[in-house]
């Protein structure tokens, strides 16, 4: 049984908000483009998985059974999505002394560790590209047999003129000027937007990852794997396909074209194509200041709890750009600590953190003040996952004077199943904040602030200011008169 408001989702195909209706009632089938495992995931990449996790949690919370597939790209992805450049995996392995399979395994593990730290649920299936080479060969052969591909010396190429409405998802026909650059890469391509289904290894070169094919020894093109694995596990037409907005112009239109050529229909694969926007770094904070801050681990190393990054993502709508800055991260961390401390106080008074996962039992017999909050929460997350509007309702539940302790905690537990902050289990100690240089502990900060308070009480303002300046030098900003009652925060 699905409950509450009708879910609407912004479908990039058609660029419109649409009510979500799954093909099979009560069952949502979702495919998410996964990482290319040649490097640690960038924080911007991880935003895509917080988004898909939120989608999945909302569907689940509303009573849908969810089948979710995420792929691991360990072959075929070139340094340019437009079929140009070197193979990302081969390039990463070169000169490391590790073989490409070790590189892939290492960064796959690192990626999964990042997801765990962000409370991102495991998909129903991790689908690894190199486990599906035979499926990809069969798929490419079928496309060729259907007349939508042609062989060249360099591999097998998809003919984009053979499918209806190529590039409709991108919202514009393929750019000719971009195409000129692309066509120069491969002699014999018929259309600038044609792309490799199979890429032969360069003559005289042996790759670490290569397989025999009817077109020559080589490796599958990157776009092929997502068509093959989504159709294999979710069916020729399934419900939702997600990815970063950078996939809307090339990767996903190419997937759709492959799906159409494979099925000889105009079926697009997924009914809803959802794209999250970028994490933007206008201040250059992620790459320059005080070392590299571009991975989740680099934030953790600076004393930032990983769930602060999840909260930062939730505080913006997934289709909006999200500005990355020290202030934004610090603000999210402060907000997370405030939530954790408030909820921990409730839990300590009540003595219970474990509530039923079943919504009917969790929310049964709640008073109107509670169901009103949950109804508003439901309306927000059902409206194209409007998490920025849902978060303040969690604050309202915590602060509500109309609810008993038990009722508050049940509302919080229900909301957190969507938000995924693990808020009932977060402890102040988990959120202990270390300044960047790790020269000072939280206890030391508290002691210094107590001294400062004494100085102020004695009207020794010179001493009070001196303590403030010393703390600032250690990366701790003293916050006098903060409306939320915080007395200090860490500056990154
Ligand atoms: Zn993909």
PDB file of C-alpha atoms in Angstrom, residues 65-287:
ATOM      1  CA  UNK A  65       8.800  -1.883  -3.016  1.00  0.00           C
ATOM      2  CA  UNK A  66      11.998  -0.583  -4.580  1.00  0.00           C
ATOM      3  CA  UNK A  67      14.384  -2.497  -6.821  1.00  0.00           C
ATOM      4  CA  UNK A  68      17.470  -0.346  -7.167  1.00  0.00           C
ATOM      5  CA  UNK A  69      20.491  -1.098  -9.342  1.00  0.00           C
ATOM      6  CA  UNK A  70      23.732   0.890  -9.288  1.00  0.00           C
ATOM      7  CA  UNK A  71      26.509   0.014 -11.698  1.00  0.00           C
ATOM      8  CA  UNK A  72      30.240   0.085 -11.157  1.00  0.00           C
ATOM      9  CA  UNK A  73      32.080   1.258 -14.270  1.00  0.00           C
ATOM     10  CA  UNK A  74      35.405  -0.526 -14.334  1.00  0.00           C
ATOM     11  CA  UNK A  75      35.928  -0.463 -18.091  1.00  0.00           C
ATOM     12  CA  UNK A  76      35.304   1.663 -21.148  1.00  0.00           C
ATOM     13  CA  UNK A  77      34.991   5.197 -19.761  1.00  0.00           C
ATOM     14  CA  UNK A  78      37.238   7.589 -21.670  1.00  0.00           C
ATOM     15  CA  UNK A  79      38.554  10.836 -20.246  1.00  0.00           C
ATOM     16  CA  UNK A  80      35.958  12.650 -22.374  1.00  0.00           C
ATOM     17  CA  UNK A  81      32.344  11.458 -22.347  1.00  0.00           C
ATOM     18  CA  UNK A  82      32.225  12.334 -26.047  1.00  0.00           C
ATOM     19  CA  UNK A  83      34.226   9.322 -27.102  1.00  0.00           C
ATOM     20  CA  UNK A  84      37.617  10.954 -27.005  1.00  0.00           C
ATOM     21  CA  UNK A  85      40.747  10.706 -24.943  1.00  0.00           C
ATOM     22  CA  UNK A  86      42.282   7.847 -23.032  1.00  0.00           C
ATOM     23  CA  UNK A  87      40.613   5.072 -21.073  1.00  0.00           C
ATOM     24  CA  UNK A  88      40.236   6.352 -17.493  1.00  0.00           C
ATOM     25  CA  UNK A  89      40.980   3.008 -15.889  1.00  0.00           C
ATOM     26  CA  UNK A  90      44.032   2.195 -18.034  1.00  0.00           C
ATOM     27  CA  UNK A  91      45.364   5.693 -17.428  1.00  0.00           C
ATOM     28  CA  UNK A  92      44.902   5.443 -13.650  1.00  0.00           C
ATOM     29  CA  UNK A  93      46.631   2.086 -13.459  1.00  0.00           C
ATOM     30  CA  UNK A  94      49.581   3.098 -15.625  1.00  0.00           C
ATOM     31  CA  UNK A  95      52.622   3.801 -13.535  1.00  0.00           C
ATOM     32  CA  UNK A  96      51.071   2.807 -10.199  1.00  0.00           C
ATOM     33  CA  UNK A  97      52.567  -0.666 -10.176  1.00  0.00           C
ATOM     34  CA  UNK A  98      49.080  -2.041  -9.634  1.00  0.00           C
ATOM     35  CA  UNK A  99      47.091  -3.837 -12.248  1.00  0.00           C
ATOM     36  CA  UNK A 100      43.840  -2.347 -13.426  1.00  0.00           C
ATOM     37  CA  UNK A 101      41.735  -4.934 -11.612  1.00  0.00           C
ATOM     38  CA  UNK A 102      43.391  -4.015  -8.314  1.00  0.00           C
ATOM     39  CA  UNK A 103      42.792  -0.333  -9.010  1.00  0.00           C
ATOM     40  CA  UNK A 104      39.112  -1.035  -9.707  1.00  0.00           C
ATOM     41  CA  UNK A 105      38.696  -3.154  -6.559  1.00  0.00           C
ATOM     42  CA  UNK A 106      40.432  -0.567  -4.398  1.00  0.00           C
ATOM     43  CA  UNK A 107      38.319   2.380  -5.539  1.00  0.00           C
ATOM     44  CA  UNK A 108      35.115   0.319  -5.518  1.00  0.00           C
ATOM     45  CA  UNK A 109      35.735  -0.404  -1.830  1.00  0.00           C
ATOM     46  CA  UNK A 110      36.545   3.244  -1.170  1.00  0.00           C
ATOM     47  CA  UNK A 111      33.320   4.291  -2.867  1.00  0.00           C
ATOM     48  CA  UNK A 112      31.241   1.873  -0.813  1.00  0.00           C
ATOM     49  CA  UNK A 113      32.923   3.122   2.357  1.00  0.00           C
ATOM     50  CA  UNK A 114      31.950   6.683   1.424  1.00  0.00           C
ATOM     51  CA  UNK A 115      28.344   5.614   0.876  1.00  0.00           C
ATOM     52  CA  UNK A 116      28.215   3.821   4.220  1.00  0.00           C
ATOM     53  CA  UNK A 117      29.536   6.893   5.993  1.00  0.00           C
ATOM     54  CA  UNK A 118      26.772   8.933   4.355  1.00  0.00           C
ATOM     55  CA  UNK A 119      24.098   6.430   5.489  1.00  0.00           C
ATOM     56  CA  UNK A 120      23.360   5.637   1.837  1.00  0.00           C
ATOM     57  CA  UNK A 121      21.566   2.321   1.636  1.00  0.00           C
ATOM     58  CA  UNK A 122      23.037  -0.492  -0.415  1.00  0.00           C
ATOM     59  CA  UNK A 123      21.180  -0.939  -3.695  1.00  0.00           C
ATOM     60  CA  UNK A 124      19.336  -4.173  -4.384  1.00  0.00           C
ATOM     61  CA  UNK A 125      22.185  -4.957  -6.759  1.00  0.00           C
ATOM     62  CA  UNK A 126      25.653  -3.650  -7.474  1.00  0.00           C
ATOM     63  CA  UNK A 127      26.218  -4.341 -11.131  1.00  0.00           C
ATOM     64  CA  UNK A 128      29.837  -4.467 -12.273  1.00  0.00           C
ATOM     65  CA  UNK A 129      30.487  -3.688 -15.928  1.00  0.00           C
ATOM     66  CA  UNK A 130      33.220  -6.281 -16.488  1.00  0.00           C
ATOM     67  CA  UNK A 131      30.889  -9.014 -15.206  1.00  0.00           C
ATOM     68  CA  UNK A 132      28.655  -8.286 -18.211  1.00  0.00           C
ATOM     69  CA  UNK A 133      30.998  -8.403 -21.203  1.00  0.00           C
ATOM     70  CA  UNK A 134      29.098 -11.268 -22.856  1.00  0.00           C
ATOM     71  CA  UNK A 135      25.790  -9.454 -22.336  1.00  0.00           C
ATOM     72  CA  UNK A 136      27.294  -6.340 -23.901  1.00  0.00           C
ATOM     73  CA  UNK A 137      28.607  -8.292 -26.886  1.00  0.00           C
ATOM     74  CA  UNK A 138      25.152  -9.806 -27.450  1.00  0.00           C
ATOM     75  CA  UNK A 139      23.497  -6.413 -27.124  1.00  0.00           C
ATOM     76  CA  UNK A 140      25.894  -4.763 -29.593  1.00  0.00           C
ATOM     77  CA  UNK A 141      25.466  -7.651 -32.062  1.00  0.00           C
ATOM     78  CA  UNK A 142      21.683  -7.215 -31.874  1.00  0.00           C
ATOM     79  CA  UNK A 143      21.990  -3.483 -32.547  1.00  0.00           C
ATOM     80  CA  UNK A 144      24.222  -4.217 -35.535  1.00  0.00           C
ATOM     81  CA  UNK A 145      21.769  -6.862 -36.787  1.00  0.00           C
ATOM     82  CA  UNK A 146      19.005  -4.288 -36.462  1.00  0.00           C
ATOM     83  CA  UNK A 147      20.928  -2.001 -38.802  1.00  0.00           C
ATOM     84  CA  UNK A 148      21.806   0.742 -36.337  1.00  0.00           C
ATOM     85  CA  UNK A 149      25.562   0.159 -36.123  1.00  0.00           C
ATOM     86  CA  UNK A 150      28.486  -0.054 -38.533  1.00  0.00           C
ATOM     87  CA  UNK A 151      31.984  -1.425 -38.110  1.00  0.00           C
ATOM     88  CA  UNK A 152      35.140   0.585 -38.656  1.00  0.00           C
ATOM     89  CA  UNK A 153      38.766  -0.463 -38.206  1.00  0.00           C
ATOM     90  CA  UNK A 154      38.595   1.076 -34.747  1.00  0.00           C
ATOM     91  CA  UNK A 155      35.466  -0.694 -33.554  1.00  0.00           C
ATOM     92  CA  UNK A 156      31.691  -0.806 -33.859  1.00  0.00           C
ATOM     93  CA  UNK A 157      29.876   2.528 -34.065  1.00  0.00           C
ATOM     94  CA  UNK A 158      26.288   3.436 -33.351  1.00  0.00           C
ATOM     95  CA  UNK A 159      24.492   5.274 -36.157  1.00  0.00           C
ATOM     96  CA  UNK A 160      22.403   7.960 -34.443  1.00  0.00           C
ATOM     97  CA  UNK A 161      20.365   8.650 -37.583  1.00  0.00           C
ATOM     98  CA  UNK A 162      18.744   5.217 -37.264  1.00  0.00           C
ATOM     99  CA  UNK A 163      16.702   6.059 -34.169  1.00  0.00           C
ATOM    100  CA  UNK A 164      13.811   8.494 -33.865  1.00  0.00           C
ATOM    101  CA  UNK A 165      14.445  11.789 -32.168  1.00  0.00           C
ATOM    102  CA  UNK A 166      18.087  11.206 -31.214  1.00  0.00           C
ATOM    103  CA  UNK A 167      19.159  13.485 -28.403  1.00  0.00           C
ATOM    104  CA  UNK A 168      15.637  14.489 -27.339  1.00  0.00           C
ATOM    105  CA  UNK A 169      16.688  14.126 -23.709  1.00  0.00           C
ATOM    106  CA  UNK A 170      19.451  16.674 -24.172  1.00  0.00           C
ATOM    107  CA  UNK A 171      16.810  19.143 -25.264  1.00  0.00           C
ATOM    108  CA  UNK A 172      18.778  20.174 -28.335  1.00  0.00           C
ATOM    109  CA  UNK A 173      20.156  18.501 -31.441  1.00  0.00           C
ATOM    110  CA  UNK A 174      23.806  17.494 -31.159  1.00  0.00           C
ATOM    111  CA  UNK A 175      26.041  20.489 -31.633  1.00  0.00           C
ATOM    112  CA  UNK A 176      27.807  20.457 -34.951  1.00  0.00           C
ATOM    113  CA  UNK A 177      30.801  22.384 -33.734  1.00  0.00           C
ATOM    114  CA  UNK A 178      31.313  19.971 -30.855  1.00  0.00           C
ATOM    115  CA  UNK A 179      30.782  17.200 -33.341  1.00  0.00           C
ATOM    116  CA  UNK A 180      33.547  18.384 -35.626  1.00  0.00           C
ATOM    117  CA  UNK A 181      35.986  17.929 -32.811  1.00  0.00           C
ATOM    118  CA  UNK A 182      34.559  14.525 -32.110  1.00  0.00           C
ATOM    119  CA  UNK A 183      34.519  13.331 -35.686  1.00  0.00           C
ATOM    120  CA  UNK A 184      38.180  14.219 -36.012  1.00  0.00           C
ATOM    121  CA  UNK A 185      38.908  11.618 -33.366  1.00  0.00           C
ATOM    122  CA  UNK A 186      37.646   8.711 -35.421  1.00  0.00           C
ATOM    123  CA  UNK A 187      38.090   8.335 -39.130  1.00  0.00           C
ATOM    124  CA  UNK A 188      35.031   7.064 -40.956  1.00  0.00           C
ATOM    125  CA  UNK A 189      32.357   8.127 -38.485  1.00  0.00           C
ATOM    126  CA  UNK A 190      29.198   8.988 -40.405  1.00  0.00           C
ATOM    127  CA  UNK A 191      27.714  11.500 -38.008  1.00  0.00           C
ATOM    128  CA  UNK A 192      29.495  13.623 -35.408  1.00  0.00           C
ATOM    129  CA  UNK A 193      27.337  12.204 -32.633  1.00  0.00           C
ATOM    130  CA  UNK A 194      27.910   8.545 -33.586  1.00  0.00           C
ATOM    131  CA  UNK A 195      29.610   6.759 -30.720  1.00  0.00           C
ATOM    132  CA  UNK A 196      31.490   3.536 -30.054  1.00  0.00           C
ATOM    133  CA  UNK A 197      29.606   0.449 -28.916  1.00  0.00           C
ATOM    134  CA  UNK A 198      32.862  -1.438 -29.063  1.00  0.00           C
ATOM    135  CA  UNK A 199      36.323   0.036 -29.227  1.00  0.00           C
ATOM    136  CA  UNK A 200      39.190  -2.037 -30.593  1.00  0.00           C
ATOM    137  CA  UNK A 201      42.527  -1.834 -28.851  1.00  0.00           C
ATOM    138  CA  UNK A 202      44.911   0.358 -30.865  1.00  0.00           C
ATOM    139  CA  UNK A 203      46.976  -1.631 -33.367  1.00  0.00           C
ATOM    140  CA  UNK A 204      50.011  -3.231 -31.814  1.00  0.00           C
ATOM    141  CA  UNK A 205      48.867  -2.375 -28.287  1.00  0.00           C
ATOM    142  CA  UNK A 206      47.796  -4.851 -25.652  1.00  0.00           C
ATOM    143  CA  UNK A 207      45.426  -3.570 -23.031  1.00  0.00           C
ATOM    144  CA  UNK A 208      45.030  -4.926 -19.509  1.00  0.00           C
ATOM    145  CA  UNK A 209      41.299  -5.130 -20.130  1.00  0.00           C
ATOM    146  CA  UNK A 210      40.389  -6.463 -23.551  1.00  0.00           C
ATOM    147  CA  UNK A 211      38.210  -9.182 -24.989  1.00  0.00           C
ATOM    148  CA  UNK A 212      37.604 -10.814 -28.362  1.00  0.00           C
ATOM    149  CA  UNK A 213      34.656  -9.585 -30.397  1.00  0.00           C
ATOM    150  CA  UNK A 214      33.368  -9.877 -33.975  1.00  0.00           C
ATOM    151  CA  UNK A 215      34.816  -6.404 -34.642  1.00  0.00           C
ATOM    152  CA  UNK A 216      38.249  -6.963 -33.156  1.00  0.00           C
ATOM    153  CA  UNK A 217      39.886  -7.395 -29.774  1.00  0.00           C
ATOM    154  CA  UNK A 218      38.982  -4.532 -27.485  1.00  0.00           C
ATOM    155  CA  UNK A 219      36.560  -3.252 -24.873  1.00  0.00           C
ATOM    156  CA  UNK A 220      32.948  -2.058 -24.740  1.00  0.00           C
ATOM    157  CA  UNK A 221      32.055   1.607 -25.020  1.00  0.00           C
ATOM    158  CA  UNK A 222      30.960   3.251 -21.784  1.00  0.00           C
ATOM    159  CA  UNK A 223      27.355   3.992 -22.788  1.00  0.00           C
ATOM    160  CA  UNK A 224      26.672   0.360 -23.645  1.00  0.00           C
ATOM    161  CA  UNK A 225      26.984  -1.004 -20.124  1.00  0.00           C
ATOM    162  CA  UNK A 226      24.152   1.056 -18.636  1.00  0.00           C
ATOM    163  CA  UNK A 227      21.696   0.039 -21.375  1.00  0.00           C
ATOM    164  CA  UNK A 228      22.661  -3.598 -20.987  1.00  0.00           C
ATOM    165  CA  UNK A 229      22.579  -3.798 -17.207  1.00  0.00           C
ATOM    166  CA  UNK A 230      19.446  -1.692 -16.690  1.00  0.00           C
ATOM    167  CA  UNK A 231      17.480  -3.770 -19.198  1.00  0.00           C
ATOM    168  CA  UNK A 232      18.891  -7.029 -17.864  1.00  0.00           C
ATOM    169  CA  UNK A 233      17.887  -6.378 -14.271  1.00  0.00           C
ATOM    170  CA  UNK A 234      14.925  -4.028 -14.553  1.00  0.00           C
ATOM    171  CA  UNK A 235      13.309  -4.887 -17.903  1.00  0.00           C
ATOM    172  CA  UNK A 236      13.251  -3.203 -21.311  1.00  0.00           C
ATOM    173  CA  UNK A 237      11.036  -0.483 -19.895  1.00  0.00           C
ATOM    174  CA  UNK A 238      11.416   0.393 -16.213  1.00  0.00           C
ATOM    175  CA  UNK A 239      10.522   3.349 -14.031  1.00  0.00           C
ATOM    176  CA  UNK A 240      13.317   5.720 -13.087  1.00  0.00           C
ATOM    177  CA  UNK A 241      16.854   6.355 -14.313  1.00  0.00           C
ATOM    178  CA  UNK A 242      19.025   8.753 -12.326  1.00  0.00           C
ATOM    179  CA  UNK A 243      22.364  10.446 -12.866  1.00  0.00           C
ATOM    180  CA  UNK A 244      24.221  13.720 -12.651  1.00  0.00           C
ATOM    181  CA  UNK A 245      23.059  16.504 -14.932  1.00  0.00           C
ATOM    182  CA  UNK A 246      26.277  16.093 -16.937  1.00  0.00           C
ATOM    183  CA  UNK A 247      24.832  12.794 -18.218  1.00  0.00           C
ATOM    184  CA  UNK A 248      21.812  14.528 -19.738  1.00  0.00           C
ATOM    185  CA  UNK A 249      23.646  15.664 -22.871  1.00  0.00           C
ATOM    186  CA  UNK A 250      25.583  12.616 -24.074  1.00  0.00           C
ATOM    187  CA  UNK A 251      25.561   9.503 -21.889  1.00  0.00           C
ATOM    188  CA  UNK A 252      21.819   9.222 -21.328  1.00  0.00           C
ATOM    189  CA  UNK A 253      20.724  10.208 -24.867  1.00  0.00           C
ATOM    190  CA  UNK A 254      23.118   7.499 -26.078  1.00  0.00           C
ATOM    191  CA  UNK A 255      21.600   4.974 -23.677  1.00  0.00           C
ATOM    192  CA  UNK A 256      18.132   5.827 -24.952  1.00  0.00           C
ATOM    193  CA  UNK A 257      19.278   5.473 -28.576  1.00  0.00           C
ATOM    194  CA  UNK A 258      20.808   2.055 -27.824  1.00  0.00           C
ATOM    195  CA  UNK A 259      17.639   0.915 -26.049  1.00  0.00           C
ATOM    196  CA  UNK A 260      15.535   1.972 -29.028  1.00  0.00           C
ATOM    197  CA  UNK A 261      17.793   0.251 -31.542  1.00  0.00           C
ATOM    198  CA  UNK A 262      17.918  -2.910 -29.418  1.00  0.00           C
ATOM    199  CA  UNK A 263      14.149  -3.167 -28.956  1.00  0.00           C
ATOM    200  CA  UNK A 264      13.282  -1.751 -32.432  1.00  0.00           C
ATOM    201  CA  UNK A 265      10.760   0.532 -30.727  1.00  0.00           C
ATOM    202  CA  UNK A 266      10.696   4.130 -29.570  1.00  0.00           C
ATOM    203  CA  UNK A 267      10.842   2.909 -25.955  1.00  0.00           C
ATOM    204  CA  UNK A 268      13.308   5.001 -23.993  1.00  0.00           C
ATOM    205  CA  UNK A 269      14.261   2.453 -21.317  1.00  0.00           C
ATOM    206  CA  UNK A 270      13.173   4.436 -18.277  1.00  0.00           C
ATOM    207  CA  UNK A 271       9.925   6.404 -18.105  1.00  0.00           C
ATOM    208  CA  UNK A 272      11.424   9.056 -15.813  1.00  0.00           C
ATOM    209  CA  UNK A 273      14.932  10.445 -16.302  1.00  0.00           C
ATOM    210  CA  UNK A 274      16.038  12.347 -13.193  1.00  0.00           C
ATOM    211  CA  UNK A 275      19.163  14.470 -12.955  1.00  0.00           C
ATOM    212  CA  UNK A 276      20.789  16.096  -9.978  1.00  0.00           C
ATOM    213  CA  UNK A 277      22.613  19.387 -10.334  1.00  0.00           C
ATOM    214  CA  UNK A 278      26.274  20.118  -9.597  1.00  0.00           C
ATOM    215  CA  UNK A 279      28.115  20.881  -6.430  1.00  0.00           C
ATOM    216  CA  UNK A 280      29.802  24.156  -7.360  1.00  0.00           C
ATOM    217  CA  UNK A 281      32.967  25.544  -5.949  1.00  0.00           C
ATOM    218  CA  UNK A 282      33.118  29.201  -6.902  1.00  0.00           C
ATOM    219  CA  UNK A 283      35.623  30.036  -4.189  1.00  0.00           C
ATOM    220  CA  UNK A 284      38.034  27.326  -5.323  1.00  0.00           C
ATOM    221  CA  UNK A 285      37.837  25.908  -1.806  1.00  0.00           C
ATOM    222  CA  UNK A 286      37.865  22.286  -2.822  1.00  0.00           C
ATOM    223  CA  UNK A 287      41.146  22.271  -4.628  1.00  0.00           C
TER     224      UNK A 287
END
